[in-house]
mmCIF file of C-alpha atoms in Angstrom:
data_model
loop_
_atom_site.group_PDB
_atom_site.id
_atom_site.type_symbol
_atom_site.label_atom_id
_atom_site.label_comp_id
_atom_site.label_asym_id
_atom_site.label_seq_id
_atom_site.Cartn_x
_atom_site.Cartn_y
_atom_site.Cartn_z
ATOM 1 C CA MET A 124 74.265 -94.970 -131.325
ATOM 2 C CA THR A 125 74.246 -98.713 -131.712
ATOM 3 C CA GLY A 126 76.061 -101.259 -129.609
ATOM 4 C CA GLN A 127 76.719 -101.067 -125.896
ATOM 5 C CA PRO A 128 76.159 -97.563 -124.584
ATOM 6 C CA ILE A 129 79.074 -95.616 -123.124
ATOM 7 C CA ALA A 130 78.864 -93.332 -120.094
ATOM 8 C CA ILE A 131 81.525 -90.854 -118.994
ATOM 9 C CA LEU A 132 81.681 -89.332 -115.519
ATOM 10 C CA ASP A 133 81.773 -85.564 -115.113
ATOM 11 C CA GLY A 134 83.630 -84.177 -112.097
ATOM 12 C CA GLY A 135 82.562 -80.593 -112.784
ATOM 13 C CA THR A 136 86.091 -79.412 -113.611
ATOM 14 C CA TYR A 137 86.756 -77.109 -116.531
ATOM 15 C CA TYR A 138 88.795 -79.749 -118.329
ATOM 16 C CA HIS A 139 85.994 -82.287 -118.179
ATOM 17 C CA HIS A 140 83.606 -79.663 -119.532
ATOM 18 C CA PHE A 141 85.761 -78.595 -122.471
ATOM 19 C CA ALA A 142 86.874 -82.117 -123.414
ATOM 20 C CA PHE A 143 83.344 -83.537 -123.199
ATOM 21 C CA ALA A 144 82.027 -80.680 -125.350
ATOM 22 C CA ASP A 145 84.449 -81.635 -128.130
ATOM 23 C CA PRO A 146 82.957 -83.944 -130.782
ATOM 24 C CA MET A 147 86.009 -86.161 -130.224
ATOM 25 C CA VAL A 148 84.327 -87.202 -126.959
ATOM 26 C CA ALA A 149 80.723 -86.042 -127.409
ATOM 27 C CA ASP A 150 80.173 -88.078 -130.586
ATOM 28 C CA ARG A 151 81.550 -91.257 -129.001
ATOM 29 C CA VAL A 152 79.713 -91.389 -125.689
ATOM 30 C CA ASP A 153 76.010 -91.787 -125.075
ATOM 31 C CA THR A 154 75.615 -90.152 -121.685
ATOM 32 C CA VAL A 155 77.499 -87.834 -119.358
ATOM 33 C CA VAL A 156 76.842 -88.732 -115.718
ATOM 34 C CA THR A 157 77.654 -86.452 -112.787
ATOM 35 C CA LEU A 158 80.276 -88.028 -110.533
ATOM 36 C CA ARG A 159 79.270 -86.177 -107.362
ATOM 37 C CA GLY A 160 76.636 -88.221 -105.568
ATOM 38 C CA LEU A 161 76.812 -91.050 -108.108
ATOM 39 C CA ARG A 162 74.440 -93.947 -107.339
ATOM 40 C CA PRO A 163 74.944 -97.469 -108.754
ATOM 41 C CA ALA A 164 71.581 -97.362 -110.550
ATOM 42 C CA GLN A 165 72.815 -94.462 -112.691
ATOM 43 C CA LEU A 166 75.362 -96.758 -114.329
ATOM 44 C CA ALA A 167 72.901 -99.540 -115.122
ATOM 45 C CA GLY A 168 72.836 -100.570 -118.753
ATOM 46 C CA PHE A 169 76.167 -99.060 -119.801
ATOM 47 C CA GLY A 170 78.588 -101.481 -121.403
ATOM 48 C CA THR A 171 81.451 -99.030 -120.862
ATOM 49 C CA VAL A 172 81.915 -96.494 -118.076
ATOM 50 C CA ILE A 173 84.784 -94.000 -118.346
ATOM 51 C CA VAL A 174 86.359 -92.333 -115.325
ATOM 52 C CA ALA A 175 87.798 -89.162 -116.845
ATOM 53 C CA CYS A 176 91.295 -87.935 -115.942
ATOM 54 C CA ARG A 177 91.883 -86.089 -112.693
ATOM 55 C CA SER A 178 88.516 -86.723 -111.175
ATOM 56 C CA ASN A 179 88.414 -85.961 -107.470
ATOM 57 C CA PRO A 180 89.644 -89.170 -105.756
ATOM 58 C CA ASP A 181 87.502 -88.346 -102.705
ATOM 59 C CA LEU A 182 84.428 -88.502 -104.939
ATOM 60 C CA LEU A 183 85.712 -91.658 -106.640
ATOM 61 C CA ALA A 184 86.077 -93.324 -103.242
ATOM 62 C CA GLU A 185 82.463 -92.420 -102.490
ATOM 63 C CA ALA A 186 81.428 -93.805 -105.879
ATOM 64 C CA ALA A 187 83.618 -96.944 -105.625
ATOM 65 C CA GLU A 188 80.688 -99.275 -105.046
ATOM 66 C CA ALA A 189 79.002 -98.109 -108.243
ATOM 67 C CA LEU A 190 82.223 -98.260 -110.250
ATOM 68 C CA ILE A 191 83.266 -101.703 -109.018
ATOM 69 C CA GLY A 192 79.727 -102.827 -109.780
ATOM 70 C CA VAL A 193 80.412 -102.225 -113.468
ATOM 71 C CA LEU A 194 83.267 -104.747 -113.362
ATOM 72 C CA ARG A 195 81.361 -107.212 -111.211
ATOM 73 C CA ARG A 196 78.461 -107.388 -113.629
ATOM 74 C CA GLY A 197 80.780 -108.017 -116.587
ATOM 75 C CA ASP A 198 80.976 -104.604 -118.211
ATOM 76 C CA ARG A 199 83.967 -102.408 -118.993
ATOM 77 C CA LEU A 200 85.457 -99.765 -116.723
ATOM 78 C CA VAL A 201 88.019 -97.342 -118.157
ATOM 79 C CA VAL A 202 90.097 -95.455 -115.596
ATOM 80 C CA LEU A 203 92.171 -92.638 -117.049
ATOM 81 C CA GLY A 204 95.126 -90.935 -115.384
ATOM 82 C CA GLU A 205 95.596 -89.119 -112.090
ATOM 83 C CA ASN A 206 92.613 -90.737 -110.405
ATOM 84 C CA GLU A 207 94.551 -92.434 -107.593
ATOM 85 C CA PRO A 208 92.858 -95.783 -108.291
ATOM 86 C CA THR A 209 94.988 -97.586 -105.701
ATOM 87 C CA GLY A 210 92.830 -95.897 -103.073
ATOM 88 C CA TRP A 211 89.435 -97.033 -104.349
ATOM 89 C CA LEU A 212 89.834 -99.834 -106.887
ATOM 90 C CA PRO A 213 90.916 -103.186 -105.373
ATOM 91 C CA GLY A 214 93.789 -104.886 -107.154
ATOM 92 C CA VAL A 215 95.119 -101.763 -108.855
ATOM 93 C CA ARG A 216 98.518 -100.665 -107.618
ATOM 94 C CA GLU A 217 100.005 -97.496 -109.040
ATOM 95 C CA THR A 218 103.396 -96.084 -108.121
ATOM 96 C CA GLY A 219 104.024 -92.435 -108.882
ATOM 97 C CA VAL A 220 107.049 -91.583 -111.012
ATOM 98 C CA PRO A 221 108.767 -88.204 -111.206
ATOM 99 C CA THR A 222 107.104 -86.570 -114.172
ATOM 100 C CA ASN A 223 109.446 -85.459 -116.929
ATOM 101 C CA TYR A 224 107.525 -82.645 -118.609
ATOM 102 C CA TRP A 225 110.521 -81.391 -120.480
ATOM 103 C CA TRP A 226 112.162 -84.421 -122.077
ATOM 104 C CA TRP A 227 111.268 -83.327 -125.603
ATOM 105 C CA LEU A 228 113.226 -80.073 -125.364
ATOM 106 C CA ASP A 229 116.288 -82.191 -126.054
ATOM 107 C CA PRO A 230 116.026 -83.276 -129.703
ATOM 108 C CA ALA A 231 117.924 -86.493 -128.974
ATOM 109 C CA ALA A 232 115.728 -87.389 -126.025
ATOM 110 C CA ASP A 233 113.267 -90.229 -125.804
ATOM 111 C CA LEU A 234 110.571 -90.501 -123.131
ATOM 112 C CA GLY A 235 111.240 -94.229 -123.092
ATOM 113 C CA LEU A 236 107.795 -95.720 -123.702
ATOM 114 C CA THR A 237 107.395 -99.013 -125.546
ATOM 115 C CA LEU A 238 104.419 -100.844 -127.005
ATOM 116 C CA ARG A 239 104.206 -104.106 -125.116
ATOM 117 C CA THR A 240 101.368 -105.693 -127.064
ATOM 118 C CA PRO A 241 101.475 -104.090 -130.530
ATOM 119 C CA ASP A 242 98.726 -106.325 -131.925
ATOM 120 C CA HIS A 243 96.151 -105.127 -129.408
ATOM 121 C CA PRO A 244 93.208 -103.571 -131.298
ATOM 122 C CA LEU A 245 93.666 -100.224 -129.501
ATOM 123 C CA PHE A 246 96.830 -99.726 -131.541
ATOM 124 C CA ARG A 247 94.870 -99.621 -134.753
ATOM 125 C CA TYR A 248 93.605 -96.303 -133.378
ATOM 126 C CA VAL A 249 96.560 -94.852 -131.472
ATOM 127 C CA ASP A 250 100.281 -95.113 -132.046
ATOM 128 C CA LEU A 251 103.124 -94.854 -129.573
ATOM 129 C CA GLN A 252 103.898 -91.315 -130.670
ATOM 130 C CA SER A 253 100.438 -90.086 -129.726
ATOM 131 C CA ALA A 254 100.810 -91.680 -126.276
ATOM 132 C CA THR A 255 104.076 -89.873 -125.750
ATOM 133 C CA TRP A 256 103.857 -86.629 -123.796
ATOM 134 C CA HIS A 257 104.474 -87.493 -120.144
ATOM 135 C CA TYR A 258 103.043 -89.855 -117.582
ATOM 136 C CA HIS A 259 102.558 -89.751 -113.851
ATOM 137 C CA GLY A 260 102.699 -93.329 -112.670
ATOM 138 C CA ARG A 261 103.333 -96.986 -113.459
ATOM 139 C CA PHE A 262 101.346 -99.998 -112.404
ATOM 140 C CA ASP A 263 101.950 -103.456 -111.047
ATOM 141 C CA LEU A 264 100.553 -105.714 -113.762
ATOM 142 C CA PRO A 265 98.007 -108.113 -112.233
ATOM 143 C CA GLN A 266 98.585 -111.751 -113.143
ATOM 144 C CA GLY A 267 96.886 -112.518 -116.431
ATOM 145 C CA ALA A 268 96.369 -108.861 -117.365
ATOM 146 C CA VAL A 269 97.804 -107.504 -120.613
ATOM 147 C CA GLY A 270 100.320 -104.673 -120.492
ATOM 148 C CA LEU A 271 99.837 -102.337 -123.442
ATOM 149 C CA ILE A 272 102.428 -99.572 -122.988
ATOM 150 C CA ASP A 273 105.469 -99.888 -120.727
ATOM 151 C CA CYS A 274 107.628 -97.136 -119.306
ATOM 152 C CA VAL A 275 111.370 -97.007 -118.907
ATOM 153 C CA GLU A 276 111.085 -97.380 -115.117
ATOM 154 C CA GLY A 277 109.519 -100.790 -115.759
ATOM 155 C CA GLY A 278 105.880 -101.780 -115.662
ATOM 156 C CA PRO A 279 102.899 -100.636 -117.678
ATOM 157 C CA ILE A 280 101.401 -97.155 -117.818
ATOM 158 C CA LEU A 281 98.408 -98.675 -119.649
ATOM 159 C CA TYR A 282 96.987 -102.157 -119.220
ATOM 160 C CA GLU A 283 93.867 -104.191 -119.819
ATOM 161 C CA ASP A 284 92.687 -106.695 -117.245
ATOM 162 C CA ARG A 285 90.107 -109.264 -118.365
ATOM 163 C CA VAL A 286 90.823 -111.800 -115.633
ATOM 164 C CA SER A 287 90.503 -110.149 -112.219
ATOM 165 C CA TRP A 288 86.804 -109.372 -112.657
ATOM 166 C CA PRO A 289 83.936 -110.677 -114.737
ATOM 167 C CA GLY A 290 84.235 -107.419 -116.711
ATOM 168 C CA THR A 291 87.158 -105.654 -118.376
ATOM 169 C CA LEU A 292 89.285 -103.011 -116.708
ATOM 170 C CA LEU A 293 91.365 -100.610 -118.781
ATOM 171 C CA VAL A 294 93.609 -98.450 -116.639
ATOM 172 C CA THR A 295 96.272 -95.868 -117.484
ATOM 173 C CA SER A 296 98.311 -93.118 -115.886
ATOM 174 C CA LEU A 297 97.985 -91.013 -119.055
ATOM 175 C CA ASP A 298 95.669 -88.021 -118.602
ATOM 176 C CA PRO A 299 94.543 -87.014 -122.115
ATOM 177 C CA ILE A 300 91.188 -85.498 -121.100
ATOM 178 C CA TYR A 301 92.941 -83.124 -118.722
ATOM 179 C CA HIS A 302 95.312 -81.965 -121.423
ATOM 180 C CA HIS A 303 92.799 -81.823 -124.238
ATOM 181 C CA GLY A 304 90.326 -79.927 -122.060
ATOM 182 C CA SER A 305 93.118 -77.573 -121.042
ATOM 183 C CA PHE A 306 94.065 -76.846 -124.668
ATOM 184 C CA PHE A 307 97.588 -77.951 -123.801
ATOM 185 C CA MET A 308 99.544 -80.812 -125.419
ATOM 186 C CA PRO A 309 98.657 -81.831 -128.993
ATOM 187 C CA ALA A 310 99.839 -85.446 -128.571
ATOM 188 C CA ALA A 311 97.337 -85.902 -125.758
ATOM 189 C CA SER A 312 94.537 -84.756 -128.067
ATOM 190 C CA ARG A 313 95.565 -87.280 -130.727
ATOM 191 C CA PHE A 314 95.700 -90.027 -128.118
ATOM 192 C CA LEU A 315 92.270 -89.092 -126.773
ATOM 193 C CA ASP A 316 90.790 -89.093 -130.262
ATOM 194 C CA GLY A 317 92.163 -92.566 -130.968
ATOM 195 C CA LEU A 318 91.213 -93.940 -127.562
ATOM 196 C CA MET A 319 87.631 -92.683 -127.860
ATOM 197 C CA ALA A 320 87.355 -94.025 -131.425
ATOM 198 C CA TRP A 321 88.495 -97.464 -130.245
ATOM 199 C CA LEU A 322 86.202 -97.444 -127.188
ATOM 200 C CA ARG A 323 83.279 -96.595 -129.474
ATOM 201 C CA ALA A 324 84.212 -99.172 -132.091
ATOM 202 C CA SER A 325 84.780 -101.919 -129.541
ATOM 203 C CA ALA A 326 81.492 -101.078 -127.791
ATOM 204 C CA ASP A 327 79.688 -101.421 -131.109
ATOM 205 C CA GLU A 328 81.678 -104.437 -132.271
ATOM 206 C CA PRO A 329 83.351 -106.295 -129.397
ATOM 207 C CA CYS A 330 86.189 -107.618 -131.560
ATOM 208 C CA ALA A 331 87.166 -104.198 -132.950
ATOM 209 C CA MET B 270 94.720 -57.380 -87.407
ATOM 210 C CA THR B 271 94.686 -60.737 -89.098
ATOM 211 C CA HIS B 272 93.112 -61.175 -92.501
ATOM 212 C CA THR B 273 91.737 -64.570 -93.352
ATOM 213 C CA VAL B 274 91.972 -65.780 -96.923
ATOM 214 C CA GLY B 275 89.893 -68.811 -97.824
ATOM 215 C CA TYR B 276 91.339 -71.546 -100.015
ATOM 216 C CA LEU B 277 88.533 -73.387 -101.777
ATOM 217 C CA GLN B 278 89.419 -76.997 -101.293
ATOM 218 C CA HIS B 279 88.248 -79.873 -103.456
ATOM 219 C CA ARG B 280 90.159 -82.591 -101.599
ATOM 220 C CA ARG B 281 89.963 -83.612 -97.970
ATOM 221 C CA ARG B 282 93.582 -83.027 -97.126
ATOM 222 C CA ALA B 283 95.897 -80.486 -95.522
ATOM 223 C CA LEU B 284 96.377 -77.060 -97.071
ATOM 224 C CA PRO B 285 99.134 -76.972 -99.705
ATOM 225 C CA ASN B 286 102.615 -76.165 -98.422
ATOM 226 C CA TRP B 287 102.910 -72.799 -100.149
ATOM 227 C CA THR B 288 100.137 -71.356 -97.958
ATOM 228 C CA ALA B 289 102.513 -71.580 -94.979
ATOM 229 C CA ASP B 290 104.516 -68.766 -96.569
ATOM 230 C CA ALA B 291 101.701 -66.236 -96.080
ATOM 231 C CA PRO B 292 102.703 -62.645 -95.306
ATOM 232 C CA GLU B 293 102.488 -61.516 -91.706
ATOM 233 C CA GLY B 294 98.907 -60.735 -90.811
ATOM 234 C CA VAL B 295 97.435 -63.185 -93.338
ATOM 235 C CA ASP B 296 95.970 -66.547 -92.399
ATOM 236 C CA VAL B 297 94.926 -69.068 -95.018
ATOM 237 C CA MET B 298 91.906 -71.151 -94.120
ATOM 238 C CA ALA B 299 90.603 -74.221 -95.914
ATOM 239 C CA VAL B 300 87.068 -73.877 -97.251
ATOM 240 C CA PRO B 301 85.740 -77.232 -98.487
ATOM 241 C CA GLU B 302 83.941 -76.627 -101.775
ATOM 242 C CA THR B 303 80.861 -78.432 -100.477
ATOM 243 C CA GLU B 304 80.624 -76.047 -97.511
ATOM 244 C CA LEU B 305 81.068 -72.727 -99.290
ATOM 245 C CA ALA B 306 77.364 -71.890 -99.359
ATOM 246 C CA ASP B 307 77.220 -72.131 -95.557
ATOM 247 C CA LEU B 308 80.241 -69.911 -94.931
ATOM 248 C CA PRO B 309 79.348 -66.461 -93.545
ATOM 249 C CA THR B 310 80.667 -63.969 -96.100
ATOM 250 C CA GLY B 311 82.382 -62.071 -93.271
ATOM 251 C CA ALA B 312 84.465 -65.110 -92.260
ATOM 252 C CA ILE B 313 87.060 -64.468 -94.976
ATOM 253 C CA SER B 314 88.258 -61.390 -96.805
ATOM 254 C CA ALA B 315 89.247 -63.233 -99.983
ATOM 255 C CA LEU B 316 88.642 -66.584 -101.642
ATOM 256 C CA LEU B 317 91.192 -68.473 -103.736
ATOM 257 C CA VAL B 318 89.650 -70.725 -106.368
ATOM 258 C CA GLY B 319 92.084 -73.161 -107.969
ATOM 259 C CA MET B 320 92.057 -74.845 -111.351
ATOM 260 C CA HIS B 321 90.982 -78.280 -110.095
ATOM 261 C CA VAL B 322 87.809 -77.304 -108.229
ATOM 262 C CA ASP B 323 84.361 -78.480 -109.251
ATOM 263 C CA GLN B 324 83.470 -75.348 -111.215
ATOM 264 C CA CYS B 325 79.963 -76.601 -111.778
ATOM 265 C CA LEU B 326 79.429 -76.679 -108.017
ATOM 266 C CA PHE B 327 81.136 -73.300 -107.586
ATOM 267 C CA ALA B 328 78.789 -71.781 -110.180
ATOM 268 C CA ALA B 329 75.821 -73.363 -108.416
ATOM 269 C CA ASN B 330 76.872 -71.287 -105.390
ATOM 270 C CA ARG B 331 76.748 -68.080 -107.438
ATOM 271 C CA ALA B 332 74.387 -66.413 -104.946
ATOM 272 C CA TRP B 333 77.050 -66.777 -102.252
ATOM 273 C CA THR B 334 79.768 -65.401 -104.549
ATOM 274 C CA ARG B 335 77.630 -62.427 -105.574
ATOM 275 C CA GLY B 336 76.907 -61.662 -101.922
ATOM 276 C CA PHE B 337 80.574 -62.035 -101.022
ATOM 277 C CA LEU B 338 81.686 -59.595 -103.746
ATOM 278 C CA ALA B 339 78.910 -57.158 -102.818
ATOM 279 C CA ALA B 340 80.135 -57.258 -99.221
ATOM 280 C CA GLY B 341 83.641 -56.263 -100.323
ATOM 281 C CA GLY B 342 85.180 -59.708 -100.706
ATOM 282 C CA THR B 343 87.900 -60.603 -103.194
ATOM 283 C CA VAL B 344 87.721 -63.668 -105.456
ATOM 284 C CA ILE B 345 90.857 -64.931 -107.215
ATOM 285 C CA MET B 346 89.745 -67.289 -109.949
ATOM 286 C CA ASN B 347 92.287 -69.631 -111.525
ATOM 287 C CA GLY B 348 91.783 -72.124 -114.323
ATOM 288 C CA LEU B 349 89.857 -71.977 -117.572
ATOM 289 C CA LEU B 350 86.348 -70.738 -116.889
ATOM 290 C CA ALA B 351 83.802 -73.329 -118.006
ATOM 291 C CA TYR B 352 80.892 -72.442 -115.732
ATOM 292 C CA PRO B 353 80.365 -68.665 -115.581
ATOM 293 C CA PHE B 354 79.274 -67.613 -112.090
ATOM 294 C CA LEU B 355 78.447 -63.928 -112.620
ATOM 295 C CA ASP B 356 76.176 -62.189 -115.098
ATOM 296 C CA GLY B 357 78.184 -61.160 -118.125
ATOM 297 C CA LEU B 358 80.991 -63.673 -117.664
ATOM 298 C CA ALA B 359 81.757 -65.806 -120.700
ATOM 299 C CA ARG B 360 83.504 -69.142 -120.982
ATOM 300 C CA PHE B 361 87.208 -69.443 -121.679
ATOM 301 C CA GLN B 362 88.178 -68.995 -125.324
ATOM 302 C CA PRO B 363 91.443 -70.605 -126.428
ATOM 303 C CA LEU B 364 93.829 -68.636 -128.612
ATOM 304 C CA PRO B 365 93.080 -69.515 -132.234
ATOM 305 C CA ARG B 366 96.804 -70.051 -132.844
ATOM 306 C CA ARG B 367 98.863 -71.331 -129.961
ATOM 307 C CA SER B 368 102.292 -70.642 -131.415
ATOM 308 C CA ARG B 369 105.191 -69.991 -129.101
ATOM 309 C CA GLU B 370 105.048 -66.275 -129.958
ATOM 310 C CA ALA B 371 101.296 -66.052 -129.352
ATOM 311 C CA LEU B 372 101.755 -67.665 -125.932
ATOM 312 C CA GLU B 373 104.261 -65.021 -124.809
ATOM 313 C CA VAL B 374 102.869 -63.061 -121.881
ATOM 314 C CA ARG B 375 103.130 -59.282 -121.707
ATOM 315 C CA ILE B 376 102.695 -57.429 -118.422
ATOM 316 C CA VAL B 377 100.559 -54.287 -118.671
ATOM 317 C CA GLU B 378 101.822 -51.073 -116.992
ATOM 318 C CA PRO B 379 101.370 -50.012 -114.290
ATOM 319 C CA VAL B 380 102.345 -53.390 -112.921
ATOM 320 C CA HIS B 381 99.711 -55.018 -110.746
ATOM 321 C CA PRO B 382 100.884 -55.668 -107.165
ATOM 322 C CA ILE B 383 100.696 -59.433 -107.720
ATOM 323 C CA LEU B 384 103.190 -59.210 -110.593
ATOM 324 C CA ARG B 385 105.715 -56.846 -108.994
ATOM 325 C CA GLY B 386 109.233 -58.004 -109.721
ATOM 326 C CA VAL B 387 107.976 -60.850 -111.922
ATOM 327 C CA SER B 388 109.418 -60.952 -115.423
ATOM 328 C CA ALA B 389 107.180 -61.582 -118.405
ATOM 329 C CA HIS B 390 109.699 -64.151 -119.584
ATOM 330 C CA ASP B 391 109.284 -66.176 -116.398
ATOM 331 C CA LEU B 392 105.511 -66.106 -116.867
ATOM 332 C CA SER B 393 105.818 -67.109 -120.511
ATOM 333 C CA TYR B 394 108.248 -69.982 -120.071
ATOM 334 C CA ARG B 395 108.519 -72.698 -117.485
ATOM 335 C CA LYS B 396 111.760 -74.591 -118.086
ATOM 336 C CA GLY B 397 111.522 -73.371 -121.657
ATOM 337 C CA VAL B 398 107.929 -74.502 -122.230
ATOM 338 C CA ALA B 399 105.326 -71.860 -123.130
ATOM 339 C CA GLY B 400 101.661 -72.024 -122.255
ATOM 340 C CA PHE B 401 101.465 -72.926 -118.579
ATOM 341 C CA TYR B 402 100.492 -69.401 -117.527
ATOM 342 C CA GLY B 403 97.809 -68.803 -120.125
ATOM 343 C CA ARG B 404 96.520 -70.179 -123.421
ATOM 344 C CA GLY B 405 93.494 -68.005 -124.099
ATOM 345 C CA GLN B 406 91.093 -65.603 -122.509
ATOM 346 C CA VAL B 407 87.988 -65.097 -120.488
ATOM 347 C CA PRO B 408 86.732 -61.834 -121.993
ATOM 348 C CA PRO B 409 87.060 -59.102 -119.345
ATOM 349 C CA LEU B 410 83.901 -57.791 -117.729
ATOM 350 C CA PRO B 411 83.104 -54.148 -118.575
ATOM 351 C CA GLY B 412 85.170 -51.896 -116.347
ATOM 352 C CA ALA B 413 87.878 -54.501 -115.750
ATOM 353 C CA ARG B 414 91.549 -53.532 -115.676
ATOM 354 C CA VAL B 415 93.711 -55.776 -117.852
ATOM 355 C CA ILE B 416 96.863 -56.893 -116.042
ATOM 356 C CA SER B 417 98.568 -59.047 -118.646
ATOM 357 C CA THR B 418 98.070 -60.064 -122.255
ATOM 358 C CA LEU B 419 98.874 -62.754 -124.819
ATOM 359 C CA ASP B 420 99.448 -62.750 -128.583
ATOM 360 C CA HIS B 421 101.511 -59.569 -128.943
ATOM 361 C CA GLY B 422 99.317 -57.658 -126.523
ATOM 362 C CA THR B 423 96.106 -58.293 -128.465
ATOM 363 C CA VAL B 424 94.437 -60.824 -126.136
ATOM 364 C CA PRO B 425 93.611 -59.963 -122.503
ATOM 365 C CA LEU B 426 94.855 -62.591 -120.060
ATOM 366 C CA ASP B 427 94.708 -61.606 -116.374
ATOM 367 C CA TRP B 428 92.246 -58.911 -115.353
ATOM 368 C CA GLU B 429 90.792 -57.349 -112.251
ATOM 369 C CA TRP B 430 87.196 -56.257 -112.037
ATOM 370 C CA PRO B 431 85.872 -53.945 -109.327
ATOM 371 C CA ALA B 432 82.541 -55.354 -108.188
ATOM 372 C CA PRO B 433 79.720 -53.074 -107.130
ATOM 373 C CA GLY B 434 79.923 -52.897 -103.345
ATOM 374 C CA GLY B 435 83.698 -52.850 -103.153
ATOM 375 C CA GLY B 436 84.579 -56.441 -103.943
ATOM 376 C CA ARG B 437 87.163 -57.482 -106.497
ATOM 377 C CA LEU B 438 87.360 -60.342 -108.969
ATOM 378 C CA LEU B 439 90.774 -61.322 -110.257
ATOM 379 C CA MET B 440 90.516 -63.598 -113.281
ATOM 380 C CA HIS B 441 93.526 -65.728 -114.146
ATOM 381 C CA PRO B 442 92.523 -68.127 -116.933
ATOM 382 C CA GLY B 443 95.558 -70.375 -116.698
ATOM 383 C CA ASN B 444 97.322 -72.752 -114.346
ATOM 384 C CA ASP B 445 97.201 -71.729 -110.681
ATOM 385 C CA LEU B 446 99.123 -68.558 -109.820
ATOM 386 C CA TRP B 447 100.636 -70.462 -106.899
ATOM 387 C CA MET B 448 101.946 -73.270 -109.109
ATOM 388 C CA TYR B 449 105.213 -71.325 -109.314
ATOM 389 C CA ALA B 450 105.639 -70.970 -105.526
ATOM 390 C CA GLY B 451 109.019 -72.219 -104.356
ATOM 391 C CA GLY B 452 110.318 -72.302 -107.915
ATOM 392 C CA PRO B 453 113.642 -70.906 -109.117
ATOM 393 C CA THR B 454 112.328 -67.915 -111.123
ATOM 394 C CA SER B 455 110.778 -64.537 -110.410
ATOM 395 C CA ALA B 456 107.339 -66.110 -110.967
ATOM 396 C CA ALA B 457 107.708 -67.672 -107.514
ATOM 397 C CA ARG B 458 106.998 -64.223 -106.000
ATOM 398 C CA MET B 459 103.391 -64.291 -107.141
ATOM 399 C CA ALA B 460 101.908 -66.539 -104.453
ATOM 400 C CA HIS B 461 103.135 -64.375 -101.576
ATOM 401 C CA GLN B 462 102.185 -61.121 -103.334
ATOM 402 C CA MET B 463 98.794 -62.540 -104.262
ATOM 403 C CA LEU B 464 98.042 -63.219 -100.581
ATOM 404 C CA ALA B 465 99.177 -59.697 -99.624
ATOM 405 C CA TRP B 466 96.947 -58.219 -102.321
ATOM 406 C CA ALA B 467 94.035 -60.490 -101.402
ATOM 407 C CA ALA B 468 94.284 -59.246 -97.813
ATOM 408 C CA ARG B 469 94.700 -55.613 -98.970
ATOM 409 C CA LEU B 470 97.874 -55.273 -96.913
ATOM 410 C CA PRO B 471 99.439 -51.796 -96.918
ATOM 411 C CA GLY B 472 101.139 -51.226 -100.250
ATOM 412 C CA PHE B 473 99.116 -53.976 -101.953
ATOM 413 C CA GLY B 474 95.599 -52.549 -101.919
ATOM 414 C CA GLU B 475 93.946 -49.603 -103.598
ATOM 415 C CA ASP B 476 96.857 -47.415 -102.537
ATOM 416 C CA ALA B 477 99.136 -49.450 -104.809
ATOM 417 C CA ALA B 478 99.579 -48.855 -108.505
#
């Protein structure tokens, strides 16, 4: 692949295995790196490092130095949902929200998500509908960061922060790899496909 | 006599609340996943493996698991198998069509002790949503007894395999059996019954249907 290489971290769970084996992920990343025992040198040279959904937060805390190093050196760190980043990533504050798994059983219902920055390039690859299944938390938006999708409780469930670090941090409470790798929740699969396509395109062409 | 059931733990935190509701004579003990290989196989009579464990690490400890089963231990495996840990085990295969009808669970007679009093409807639907309990199969090992099925009875879901040496492997390729504990439906019974079966309590072991 051309452009800045992308690494994704493997926690050894079944859902990481099945999602990473899918071309939707496999064709868009350059290297799968084992999270357990991660050393900073293993992330050298990657322009984007992805922390997959529901990685073990104990292991993330042990790997924090390596992960923060990606941001410090000016590269991009993508933190997907259910990773408890508040515990290991300075400046990220997530508040859990009661998860409504069943909202869509009522035909008149609306999960209540809104696109906050519709002209962000990510939204050429995903739409609000594909981000709509359920979410587990909302974030305090750091000053200068860009909220991408907001929830009805207030605050973003997905944001991009280009100001707090030399690098770029993309963080969300959505957990599409968990759902796609669990063969459960078609919207999550569409979101993952779009997200991975955008990460690849923007790694190859920074303005994509 | 107290039976100790190990709960393979991927996080450094207290045991989940549902384990406090163990039947009399059953203790649940945390087994950190990084320490499994050092655990004497006689320290526990059964091992619970949840859906969020590092399956790659668990499979790397296959020698321990083989020895445990050969010594008469019971393994209850939850989640979609991605890293087979015994000869002959295959990876999880999703249903080709995951329609609502295909996701309906059927319970095979005679009812396994873990599923006593549990309705197939409560396994199939959680607040009206199908698919939590199972969405595909891990093909049963030869000699396994199928406990429940999907897709109009055509796809094996839960199964129990008698290991040489007296051990037992219970395969549940879906969300954790104990996810339903404390819930409002008959599926909540499973966690307690699973512990009784894991410990081979009277009425839940080989003497049971």
